[in-house]
CSV table of C-alpha atoms and ligand atoms in Angstrom, one decimal:
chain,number,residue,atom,x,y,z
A,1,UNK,CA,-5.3,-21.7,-15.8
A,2,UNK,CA,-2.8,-21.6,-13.5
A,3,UNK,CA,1.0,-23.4,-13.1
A,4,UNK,CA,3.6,-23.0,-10.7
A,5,UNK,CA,1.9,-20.0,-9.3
A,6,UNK,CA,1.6,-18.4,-12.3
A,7,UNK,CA,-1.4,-17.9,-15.0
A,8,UNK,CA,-0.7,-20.2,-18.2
A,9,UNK,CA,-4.1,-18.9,-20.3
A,10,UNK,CA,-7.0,-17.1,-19.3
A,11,UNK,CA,-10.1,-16.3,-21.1
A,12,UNK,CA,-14.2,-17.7,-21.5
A,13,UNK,CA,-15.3,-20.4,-19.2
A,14,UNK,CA,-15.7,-23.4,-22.2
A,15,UNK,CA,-13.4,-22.0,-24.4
A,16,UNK,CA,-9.5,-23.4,-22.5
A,17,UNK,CA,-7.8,-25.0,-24.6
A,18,UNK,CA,-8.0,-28.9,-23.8
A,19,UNK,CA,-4.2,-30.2,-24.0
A,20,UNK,CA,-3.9,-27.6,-20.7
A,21,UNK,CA,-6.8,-28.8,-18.6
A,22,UNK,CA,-6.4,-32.5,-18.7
A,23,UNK,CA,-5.4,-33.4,-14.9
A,24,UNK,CA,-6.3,-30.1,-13.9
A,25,UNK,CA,-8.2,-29.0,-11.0
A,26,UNK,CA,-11.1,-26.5,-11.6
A,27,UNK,CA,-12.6,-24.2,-9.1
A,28,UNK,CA,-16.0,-23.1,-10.5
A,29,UNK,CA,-17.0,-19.4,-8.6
A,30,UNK,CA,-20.4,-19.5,-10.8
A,31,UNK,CA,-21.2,-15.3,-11.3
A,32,UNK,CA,-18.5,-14.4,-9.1
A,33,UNK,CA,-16.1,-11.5,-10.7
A,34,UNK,CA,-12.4,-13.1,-11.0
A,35,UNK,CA,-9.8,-10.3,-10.4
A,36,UNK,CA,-6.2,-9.3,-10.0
A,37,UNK,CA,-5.2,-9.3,-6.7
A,38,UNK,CA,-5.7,-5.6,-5.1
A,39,UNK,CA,-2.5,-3.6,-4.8
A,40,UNK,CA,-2.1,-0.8,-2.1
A,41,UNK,CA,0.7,1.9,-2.2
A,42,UNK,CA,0.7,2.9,0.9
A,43,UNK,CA,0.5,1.3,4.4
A,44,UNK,CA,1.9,0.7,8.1
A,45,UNK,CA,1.7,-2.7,9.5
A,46,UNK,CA,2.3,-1.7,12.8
A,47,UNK,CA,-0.5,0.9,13.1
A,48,UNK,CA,-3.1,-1.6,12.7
A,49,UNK,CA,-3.5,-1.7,16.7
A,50,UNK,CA,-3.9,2.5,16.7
A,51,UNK,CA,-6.4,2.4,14.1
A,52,UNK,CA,-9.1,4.6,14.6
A,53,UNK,CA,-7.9,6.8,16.8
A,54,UNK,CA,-9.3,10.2,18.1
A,55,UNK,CA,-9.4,13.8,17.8
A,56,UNK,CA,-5.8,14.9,16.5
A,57,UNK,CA,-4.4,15.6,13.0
A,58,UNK,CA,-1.2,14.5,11.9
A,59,UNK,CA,1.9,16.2,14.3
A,60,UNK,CA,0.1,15.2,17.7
A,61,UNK,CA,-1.3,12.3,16.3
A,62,UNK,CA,1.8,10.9,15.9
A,63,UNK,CA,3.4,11.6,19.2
A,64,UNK,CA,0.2,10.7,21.1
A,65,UNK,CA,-0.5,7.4,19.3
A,66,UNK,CA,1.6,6.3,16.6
A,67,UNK,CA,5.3,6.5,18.6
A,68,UNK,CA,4.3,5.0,21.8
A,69,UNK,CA,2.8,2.0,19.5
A,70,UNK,CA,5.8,1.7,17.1
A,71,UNK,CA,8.3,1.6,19.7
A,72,UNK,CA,7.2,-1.6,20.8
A,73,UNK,CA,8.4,-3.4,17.5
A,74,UNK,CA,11.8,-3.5,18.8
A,75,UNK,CA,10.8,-7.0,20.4
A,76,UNK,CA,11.0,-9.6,17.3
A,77,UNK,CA,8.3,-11.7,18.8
A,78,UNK,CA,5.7,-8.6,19.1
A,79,UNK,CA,6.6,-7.2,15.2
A,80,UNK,CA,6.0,-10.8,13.9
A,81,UNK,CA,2.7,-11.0,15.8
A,82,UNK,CA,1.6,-7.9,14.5
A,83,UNK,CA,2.9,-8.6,11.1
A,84,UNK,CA,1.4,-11.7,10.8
A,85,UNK,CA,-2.2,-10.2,11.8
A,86,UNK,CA,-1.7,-6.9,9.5
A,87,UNK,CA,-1.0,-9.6,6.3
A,88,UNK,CA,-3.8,-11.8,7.3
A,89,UNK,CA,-6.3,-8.9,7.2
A,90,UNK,CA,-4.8,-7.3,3.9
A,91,UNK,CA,-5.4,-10.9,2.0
A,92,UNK,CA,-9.0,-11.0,3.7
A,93,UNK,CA,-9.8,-7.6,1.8
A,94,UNK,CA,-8.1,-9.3,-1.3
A,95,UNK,CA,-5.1,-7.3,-1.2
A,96,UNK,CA,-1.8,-9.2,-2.3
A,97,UNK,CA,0.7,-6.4,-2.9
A,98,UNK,CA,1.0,-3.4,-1.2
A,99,UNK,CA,4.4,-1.0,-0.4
A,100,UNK,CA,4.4,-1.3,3.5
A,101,UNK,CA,6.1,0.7,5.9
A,102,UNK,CA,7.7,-1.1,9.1
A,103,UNK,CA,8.9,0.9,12.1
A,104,UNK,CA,12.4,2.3,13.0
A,105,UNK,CA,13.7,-1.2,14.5
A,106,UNK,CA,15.2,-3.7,12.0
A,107,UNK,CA,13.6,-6.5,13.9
A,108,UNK,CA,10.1,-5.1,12.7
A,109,UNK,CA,11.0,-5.4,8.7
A,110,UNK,CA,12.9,-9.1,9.6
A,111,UNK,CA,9.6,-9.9,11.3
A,112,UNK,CA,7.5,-8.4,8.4
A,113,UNK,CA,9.7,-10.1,5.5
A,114,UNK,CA,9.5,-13.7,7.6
A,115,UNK,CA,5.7,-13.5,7.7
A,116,UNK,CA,5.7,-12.3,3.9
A,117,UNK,CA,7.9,-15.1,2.6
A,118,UNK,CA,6.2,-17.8,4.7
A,119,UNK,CA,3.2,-16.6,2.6
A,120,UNK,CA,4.3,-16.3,-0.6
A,121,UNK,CA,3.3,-12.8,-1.2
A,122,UNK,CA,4.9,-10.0,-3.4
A,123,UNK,CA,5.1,-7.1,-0.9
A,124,UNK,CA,7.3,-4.4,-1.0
A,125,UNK,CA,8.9,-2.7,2.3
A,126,UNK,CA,11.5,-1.2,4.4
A,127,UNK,CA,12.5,0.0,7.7
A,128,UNK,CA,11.9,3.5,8.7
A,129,UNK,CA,14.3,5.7,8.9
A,130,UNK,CA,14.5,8.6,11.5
A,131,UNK,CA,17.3,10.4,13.4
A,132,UNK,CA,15.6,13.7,15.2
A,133,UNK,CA,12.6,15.1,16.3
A,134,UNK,CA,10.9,11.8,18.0
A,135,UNK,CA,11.3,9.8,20.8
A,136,UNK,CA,14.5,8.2,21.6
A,137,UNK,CA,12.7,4.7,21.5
A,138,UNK,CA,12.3,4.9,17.8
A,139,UNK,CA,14.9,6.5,16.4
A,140,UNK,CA,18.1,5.5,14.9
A,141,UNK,CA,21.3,7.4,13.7
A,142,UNK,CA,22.2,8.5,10.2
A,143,UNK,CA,24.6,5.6,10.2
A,144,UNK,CA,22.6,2.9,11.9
A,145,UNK,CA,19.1,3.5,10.0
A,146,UNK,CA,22.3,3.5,6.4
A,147,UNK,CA,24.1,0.1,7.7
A,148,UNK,CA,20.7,-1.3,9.0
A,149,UNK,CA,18.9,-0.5,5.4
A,150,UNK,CA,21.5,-2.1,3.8
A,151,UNK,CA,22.2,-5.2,5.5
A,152,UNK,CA,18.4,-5.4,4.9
A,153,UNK,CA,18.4,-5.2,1.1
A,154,UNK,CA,21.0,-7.3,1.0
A,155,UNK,CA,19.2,-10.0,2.6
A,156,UNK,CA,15.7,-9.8,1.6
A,157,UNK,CA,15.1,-7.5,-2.3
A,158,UNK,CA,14.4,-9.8,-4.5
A,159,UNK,CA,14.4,-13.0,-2.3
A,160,UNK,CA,11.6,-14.9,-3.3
A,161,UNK,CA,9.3,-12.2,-4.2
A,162,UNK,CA,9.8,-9.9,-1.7
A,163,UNK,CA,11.0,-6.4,-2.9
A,164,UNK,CA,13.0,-3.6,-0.4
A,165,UNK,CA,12.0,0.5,0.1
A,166,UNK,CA,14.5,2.7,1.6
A,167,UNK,CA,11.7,4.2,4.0
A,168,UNK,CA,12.8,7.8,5.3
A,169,UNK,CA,9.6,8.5,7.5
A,170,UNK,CA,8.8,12.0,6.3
A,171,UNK,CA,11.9,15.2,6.0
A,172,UNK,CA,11.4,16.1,9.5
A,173,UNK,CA,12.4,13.7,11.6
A,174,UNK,CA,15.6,13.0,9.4
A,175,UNK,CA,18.2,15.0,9.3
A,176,UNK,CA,19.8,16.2,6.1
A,177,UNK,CA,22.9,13.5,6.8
A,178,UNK,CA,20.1,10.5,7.0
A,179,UNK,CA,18.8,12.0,3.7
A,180,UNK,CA,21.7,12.4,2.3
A,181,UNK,CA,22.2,8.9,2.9
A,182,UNK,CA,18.9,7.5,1.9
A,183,UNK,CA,19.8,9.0,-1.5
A,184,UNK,CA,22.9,7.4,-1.6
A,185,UNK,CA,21.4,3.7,-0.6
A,186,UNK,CA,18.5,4.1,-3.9
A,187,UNK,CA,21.8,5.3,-6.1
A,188,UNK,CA,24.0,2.3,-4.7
A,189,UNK,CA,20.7,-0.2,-5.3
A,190,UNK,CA,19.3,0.7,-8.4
A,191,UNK,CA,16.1,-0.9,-8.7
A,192,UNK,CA,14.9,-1.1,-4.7
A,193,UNK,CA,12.0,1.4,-3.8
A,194,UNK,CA,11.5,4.8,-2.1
A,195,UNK,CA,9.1,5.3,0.2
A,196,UNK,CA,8.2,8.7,2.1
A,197,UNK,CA,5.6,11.3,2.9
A,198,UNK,CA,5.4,14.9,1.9
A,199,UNK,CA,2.8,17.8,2.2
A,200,UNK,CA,0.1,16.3,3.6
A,201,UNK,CA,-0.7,18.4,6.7
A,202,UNK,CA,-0.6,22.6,6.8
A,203,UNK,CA,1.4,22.5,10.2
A,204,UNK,CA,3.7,19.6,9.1
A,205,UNK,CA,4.5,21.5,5.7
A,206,UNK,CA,5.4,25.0,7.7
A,207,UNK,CA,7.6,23.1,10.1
A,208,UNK,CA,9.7,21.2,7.1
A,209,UNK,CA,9.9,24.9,5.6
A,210,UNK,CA,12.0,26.2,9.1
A,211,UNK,CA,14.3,22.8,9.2
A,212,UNK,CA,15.5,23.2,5.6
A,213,UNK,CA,15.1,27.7,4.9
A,214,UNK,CA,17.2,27.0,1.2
A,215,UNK,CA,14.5,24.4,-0.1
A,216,UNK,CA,12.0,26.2,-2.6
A,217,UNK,CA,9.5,23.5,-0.8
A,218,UNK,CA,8.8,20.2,0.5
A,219,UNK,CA,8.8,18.1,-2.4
A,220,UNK,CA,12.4,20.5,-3.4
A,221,UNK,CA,14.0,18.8,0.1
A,222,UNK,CA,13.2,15.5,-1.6
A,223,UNK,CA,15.0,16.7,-4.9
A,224,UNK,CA,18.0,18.0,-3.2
A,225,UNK,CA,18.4,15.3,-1.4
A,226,UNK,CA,17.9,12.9,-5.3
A,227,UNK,CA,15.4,10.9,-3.5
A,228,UNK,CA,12.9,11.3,-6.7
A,229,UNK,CA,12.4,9.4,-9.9
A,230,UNK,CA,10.6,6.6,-11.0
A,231,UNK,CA,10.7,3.9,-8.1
A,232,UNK,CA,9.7,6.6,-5.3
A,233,UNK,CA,6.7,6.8,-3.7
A,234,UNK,CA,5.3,10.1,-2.4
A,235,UNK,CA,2.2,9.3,0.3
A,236,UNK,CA,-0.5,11.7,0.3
A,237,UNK,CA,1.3,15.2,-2.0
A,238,UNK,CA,-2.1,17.1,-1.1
A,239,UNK,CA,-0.6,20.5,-0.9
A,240,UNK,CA,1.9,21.2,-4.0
A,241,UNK,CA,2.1,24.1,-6.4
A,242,UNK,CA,2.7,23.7,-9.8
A,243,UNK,CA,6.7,23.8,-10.0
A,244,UNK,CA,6.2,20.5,-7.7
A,245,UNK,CA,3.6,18.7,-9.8
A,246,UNK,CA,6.0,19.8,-13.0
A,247,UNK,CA,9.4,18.3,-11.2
A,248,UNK,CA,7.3,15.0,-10.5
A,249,UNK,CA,6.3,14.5,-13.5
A,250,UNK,CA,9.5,15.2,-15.1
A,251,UNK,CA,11.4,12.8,-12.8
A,252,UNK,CA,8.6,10.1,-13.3
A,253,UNK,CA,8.2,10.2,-9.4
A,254,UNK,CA,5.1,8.4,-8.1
A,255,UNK,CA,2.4,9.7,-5.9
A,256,UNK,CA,0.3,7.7,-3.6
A,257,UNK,CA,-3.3,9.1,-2.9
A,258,UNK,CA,-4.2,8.3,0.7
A,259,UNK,CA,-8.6,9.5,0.8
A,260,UNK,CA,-9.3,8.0,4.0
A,261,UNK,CA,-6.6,8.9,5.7
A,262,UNK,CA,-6.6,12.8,4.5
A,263,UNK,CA,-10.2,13.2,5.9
A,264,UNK,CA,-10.1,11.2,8.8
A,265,UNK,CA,-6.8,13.0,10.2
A,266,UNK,CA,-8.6,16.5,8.3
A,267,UNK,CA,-5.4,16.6,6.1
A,268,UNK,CA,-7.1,18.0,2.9
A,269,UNK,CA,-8.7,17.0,-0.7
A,270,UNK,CA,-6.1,15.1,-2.8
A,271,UNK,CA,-6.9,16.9,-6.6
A,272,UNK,CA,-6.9,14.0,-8.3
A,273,UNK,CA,-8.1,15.4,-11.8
A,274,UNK,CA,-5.1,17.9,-11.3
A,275,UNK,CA,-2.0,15.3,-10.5
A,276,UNK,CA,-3.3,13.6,-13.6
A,277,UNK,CA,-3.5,16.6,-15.8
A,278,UNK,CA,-0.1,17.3,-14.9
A,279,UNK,CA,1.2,13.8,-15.6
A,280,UNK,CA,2.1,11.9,-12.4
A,281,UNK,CA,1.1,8.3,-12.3
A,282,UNK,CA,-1.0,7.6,-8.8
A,283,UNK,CA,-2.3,4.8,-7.1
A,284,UNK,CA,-4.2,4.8,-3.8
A,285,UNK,CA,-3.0,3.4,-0.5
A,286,UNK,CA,-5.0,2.8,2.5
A,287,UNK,CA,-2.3,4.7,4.9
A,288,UNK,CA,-3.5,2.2,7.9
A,289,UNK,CA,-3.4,3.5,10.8
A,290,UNK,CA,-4.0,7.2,9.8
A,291,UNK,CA,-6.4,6.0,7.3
A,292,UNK,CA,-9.6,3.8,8.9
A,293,UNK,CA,-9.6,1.2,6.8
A,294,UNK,CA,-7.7,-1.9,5.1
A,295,UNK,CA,-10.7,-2.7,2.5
A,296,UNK,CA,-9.7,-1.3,-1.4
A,297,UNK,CA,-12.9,-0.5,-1.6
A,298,UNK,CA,-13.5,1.5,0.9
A,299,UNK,CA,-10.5,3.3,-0.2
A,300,UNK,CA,-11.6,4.0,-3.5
A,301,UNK,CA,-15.3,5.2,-2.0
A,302,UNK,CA,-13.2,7.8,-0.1
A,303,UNK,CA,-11.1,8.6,-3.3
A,304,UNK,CA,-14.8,8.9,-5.3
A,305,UNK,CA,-16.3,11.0,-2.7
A,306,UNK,CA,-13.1,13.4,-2.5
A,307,UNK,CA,-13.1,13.8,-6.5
A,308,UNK,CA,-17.3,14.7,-6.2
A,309,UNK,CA,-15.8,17.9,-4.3
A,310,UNK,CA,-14.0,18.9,-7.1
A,311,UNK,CA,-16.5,18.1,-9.7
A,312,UNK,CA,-15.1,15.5,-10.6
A,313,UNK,CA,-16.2,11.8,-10.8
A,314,UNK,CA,-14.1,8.9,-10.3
A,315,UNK,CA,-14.8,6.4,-12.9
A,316,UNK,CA,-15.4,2.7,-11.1
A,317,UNK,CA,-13.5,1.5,-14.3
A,318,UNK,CA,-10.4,3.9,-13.1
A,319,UNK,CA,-11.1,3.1,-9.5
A,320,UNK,CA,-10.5,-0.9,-10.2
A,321,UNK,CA,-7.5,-0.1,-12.2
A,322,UNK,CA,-6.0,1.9,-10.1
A,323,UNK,CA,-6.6,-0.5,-7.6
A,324,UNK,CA,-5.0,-3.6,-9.6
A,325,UNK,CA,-3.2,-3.2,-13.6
A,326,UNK,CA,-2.8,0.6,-12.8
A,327,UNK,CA,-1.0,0.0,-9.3
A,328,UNK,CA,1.0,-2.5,-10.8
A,329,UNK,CA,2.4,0.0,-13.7
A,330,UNK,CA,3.0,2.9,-11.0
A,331,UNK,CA,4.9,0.0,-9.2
A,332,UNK,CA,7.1,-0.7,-12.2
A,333,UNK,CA,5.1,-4.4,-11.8
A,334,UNK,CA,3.1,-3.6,-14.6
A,335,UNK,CA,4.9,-6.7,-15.9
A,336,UNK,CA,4.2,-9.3,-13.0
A,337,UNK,CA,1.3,-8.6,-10.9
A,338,UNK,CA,-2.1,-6.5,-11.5
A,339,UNK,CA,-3.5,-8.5,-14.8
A,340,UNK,CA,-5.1,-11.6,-15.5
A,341,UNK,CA,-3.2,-13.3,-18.5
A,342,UNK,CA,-0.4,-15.4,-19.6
A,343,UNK,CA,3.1,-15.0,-17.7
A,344,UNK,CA,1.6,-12.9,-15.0
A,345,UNK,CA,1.7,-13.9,-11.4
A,346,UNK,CA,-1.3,-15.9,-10.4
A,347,UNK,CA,-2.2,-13.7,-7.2
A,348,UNK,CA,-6.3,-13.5,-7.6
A,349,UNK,CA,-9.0,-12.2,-6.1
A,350,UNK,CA,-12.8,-13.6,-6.1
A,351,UNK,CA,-15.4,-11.2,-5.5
A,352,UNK,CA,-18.9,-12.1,-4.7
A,353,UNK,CA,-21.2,-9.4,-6.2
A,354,UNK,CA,-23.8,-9.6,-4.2
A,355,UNK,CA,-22.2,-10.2,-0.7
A,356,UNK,CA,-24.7,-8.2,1.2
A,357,UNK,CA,-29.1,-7.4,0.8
A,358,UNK,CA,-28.5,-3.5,-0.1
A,359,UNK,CA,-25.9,-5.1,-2.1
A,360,UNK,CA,-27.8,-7.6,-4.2
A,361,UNK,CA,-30.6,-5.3,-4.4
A,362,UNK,CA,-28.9,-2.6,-5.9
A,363,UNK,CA,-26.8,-5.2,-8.2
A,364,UNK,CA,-30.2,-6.8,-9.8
A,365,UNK,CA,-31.1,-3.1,-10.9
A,366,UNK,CA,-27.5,-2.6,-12.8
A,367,UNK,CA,-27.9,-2.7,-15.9
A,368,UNK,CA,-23.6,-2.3,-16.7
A,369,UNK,CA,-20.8,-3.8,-15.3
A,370,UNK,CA,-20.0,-0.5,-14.8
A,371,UNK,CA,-22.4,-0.4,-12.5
A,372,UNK,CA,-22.0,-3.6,-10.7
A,373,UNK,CA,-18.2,-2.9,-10.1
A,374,UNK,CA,-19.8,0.7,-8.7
A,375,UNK,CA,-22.0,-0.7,-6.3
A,376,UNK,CA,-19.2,-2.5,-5.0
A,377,UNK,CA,-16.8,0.1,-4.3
A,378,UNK,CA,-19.8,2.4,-3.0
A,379,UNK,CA,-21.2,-0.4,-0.5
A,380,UNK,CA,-18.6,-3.8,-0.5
A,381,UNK,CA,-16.3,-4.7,2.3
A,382,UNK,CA,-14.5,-7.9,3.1
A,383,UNK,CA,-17.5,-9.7,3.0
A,384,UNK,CA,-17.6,-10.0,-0.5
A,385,UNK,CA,-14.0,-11.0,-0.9
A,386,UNK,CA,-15.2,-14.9,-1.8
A,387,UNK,CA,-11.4,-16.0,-2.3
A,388,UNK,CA,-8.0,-15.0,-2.4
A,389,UNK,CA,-5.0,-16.9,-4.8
A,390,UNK,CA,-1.2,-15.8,-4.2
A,391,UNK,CA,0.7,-17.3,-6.3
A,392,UNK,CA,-1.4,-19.6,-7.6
A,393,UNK,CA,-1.9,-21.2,-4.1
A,394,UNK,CA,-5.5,-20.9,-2.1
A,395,UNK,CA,-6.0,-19.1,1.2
A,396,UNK,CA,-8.9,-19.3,2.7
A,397,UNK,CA,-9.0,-15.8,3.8
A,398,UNK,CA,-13.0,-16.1,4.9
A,399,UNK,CA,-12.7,-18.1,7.5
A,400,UNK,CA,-12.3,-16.9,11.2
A,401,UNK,CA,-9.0,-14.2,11.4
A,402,UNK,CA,-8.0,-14.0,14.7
A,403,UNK,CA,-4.3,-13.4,15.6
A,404,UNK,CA,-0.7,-14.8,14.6
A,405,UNK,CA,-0.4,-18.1,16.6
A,406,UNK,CA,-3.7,-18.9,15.0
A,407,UNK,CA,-2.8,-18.3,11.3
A,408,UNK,CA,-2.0,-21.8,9.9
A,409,UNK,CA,-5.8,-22.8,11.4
A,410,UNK,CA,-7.4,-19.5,9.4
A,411,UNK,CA,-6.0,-20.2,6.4
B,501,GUN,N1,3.9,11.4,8.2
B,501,GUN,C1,4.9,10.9,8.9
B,501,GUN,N2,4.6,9.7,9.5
B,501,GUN,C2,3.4,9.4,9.1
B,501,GUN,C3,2.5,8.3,9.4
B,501,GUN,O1,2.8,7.4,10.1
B,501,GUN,N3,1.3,8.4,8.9
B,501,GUN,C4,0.8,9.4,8.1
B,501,GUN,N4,-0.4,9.4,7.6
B,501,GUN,N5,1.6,10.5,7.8
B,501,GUN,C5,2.9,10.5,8.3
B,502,ZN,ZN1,1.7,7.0,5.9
């Protein structure tokens, strides 16, 4: 049951109680699975047009693709464009959070918090920081990328339900002044987000070693600079030794696993098992456009298939709550969004379970929900994402997406 965008009871089909359901609506999905929203930890809206690309891992990946595409968000009208398209094909894979990275220029987060408001979603983002070591045509300075931040949080954390990460792009294309500043801005704001990426590539980790000689290593950079604890966000933390893992968990930092991404750009095996073990709350992120797709499930495939190499199997059960309740808690939303009961946001997703032949087929011979929810991060895709709630309200995310102007039509 659902009021004012939020859930009032949930429970058995038959069994509401009936003071709440006279005058209300009902929308019967038969044997579809009702879900939380999905919730992804890690994205870039304005990759979505360089997805897919070939032959490079991470350093020449991003010069050859990623800058030349990001520079063109400094046109408002492009970044809302782009925006508008990334959202509509997050909500047609049932996603309705995710921690989203925007580019360099303010206009791309203005652009990205418009399009998110005018939907009603709870998304949380920022505009990147970075001062050195890129292109002139998306970088800032130490005090631009701090006044620009600011002004941005100002307007848009916590207005309606949008939430704001100070978005550093990764140690080395900041210099230690924007750092220091970034740790500043999440001291001065004291519940906005953190969001960065450390040691995901080999050549990337020994080039962060020669800018900063004093850190003990990447993640250490990060510490100096007090840009870890409980509301930051670490994308991808493949390669870290065991004095990192032990400062993580200490400092409740949070790590984002990013599977397709790490083996499409050849980055390395996430240890899963290991991050765990040491006590780090994860979630996954889809990391579009380094990773190759915007589908959950597909991103917890590549997240089972990465935990097979270490001998080590994802459970579907884990996979989904990562994915939703799980996401939520690394979030600190475990208290608003990823669950389907009383006082929670109503942001739901519909899942047919049987949204393709080799799906159905392998579906009748389940004999567990266990099962059925592992067929459908093995084989689903958008396809079986029958309907999408935020906030109570329906959008009819399976109907033709095809870009911005056409939006209020494909919902
Ligand atoms: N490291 C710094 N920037 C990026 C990015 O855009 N994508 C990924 N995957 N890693 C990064
Ligand atoms: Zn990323």
């Amino acid at each position: 049951m659902i009021e004012g965008g939020d859930i009032v009871w949930s429970g058995q089909f038959g069994e509401e109680p009936k003071d709440i359901t006279s005058g209300a609506v009902r929308h019967d999905y038969g044997d579809d699975l009702i879900l939380p929203g999905f919730i992804d930890g890690h994205a870039h809206y304005p990759q979505t047009g360089v997805i897919a690309s070939f032959g490079t891992q991470l350093l020449e990946w991003l010069e050859k693709y990623t800058f030349p595409e990001e520079s063109l968000f400094s046109d408002l009208n492009y970044a809302r464009e782009k925006a508008s398209l990334f959202l509509d094909l997050l909500l047609s894979n049932g996603t309705t959070t995710a921690a989203v990275y925007c580019t360099v220029h303010r206009e791309s987060a203005e652009a990205f918090f418009e399009e998110a408001t005018s939907r009603n979603l709870r998304m949380i983002a920022g505009k990147v920081l970075m001062d050195r070591n890129a292109p002139l045509t998306v970088m800032d300075t130490a005090l631009s990328g701090y006044e620009d931040t600011k002004s941005l949080i100002e307007k848009w954390h916590g207005r309606g339900r949008n939430l704001y990460a100070v978005t550093p792009r990764f140690a080395p294309t900041s210099t230690p002044e924007q750092l220091e500043a970034c740790g500043a801005l999440i001291s001065e704001f004291d519940d906005v987000y953190l969001q960065t990426h450390v040691a995901e590539n080999l050549d990337e980790i020994k080039w962060v070693a020669d800018l900063f000689p004093n850190a003990a290593s990447y993640q250490d950079v990060y510490a100096h600079y007090k840009m870890i604890g409980p509301r930051s966000l670490y994308g991808h933390a493949i390669h870290m030794d065991d004095a990192d893992l032990a400062m993580a968990a200490e400092t409740q930092t949070k790590f984002v696993h990013c599977p397709t991404s790490n083996l499409f750009m050849g980055s390395g095996l996430f240890d899963l098992n290991r991050v765990w073990k040491a006590g780090i709350d994860v979630m996954l992120g889809c990391d579009v456009g380094g990773g190759t797709s915007l589908s959950p499930f597909a991103t917890m495939k590549a997240a089972y298939e990465i935990a097979q190499q270490a001998g080590f199997s994802l459970t579907p059960e884990v996979a989904f709550w990562l994915s939703t309740a799980g996401g939520a808690e690394t979030l600190s939303l475990g208290d608003k969004i990823g669950r389907l009961e009383p006082g929670y946001e109503a942001d739901i997703v519909v899942l047919n379970l049987k949204s393709t032949p080799i799906i159905q087929q392998r579906v009748e011979r389940a004999e567990s929900l266990r099962d059925i929810l592992f067929a459908q991060m093995i084989l689903a895709d958008d396809r079986a994402i029958r309907a999408v709630y935020t906030s109570g309200n329906r959008i009819k995310a399976k109907q033709k997406i095809t870009n911005g102007r056409d939006r209020e039509q494909a919902r």
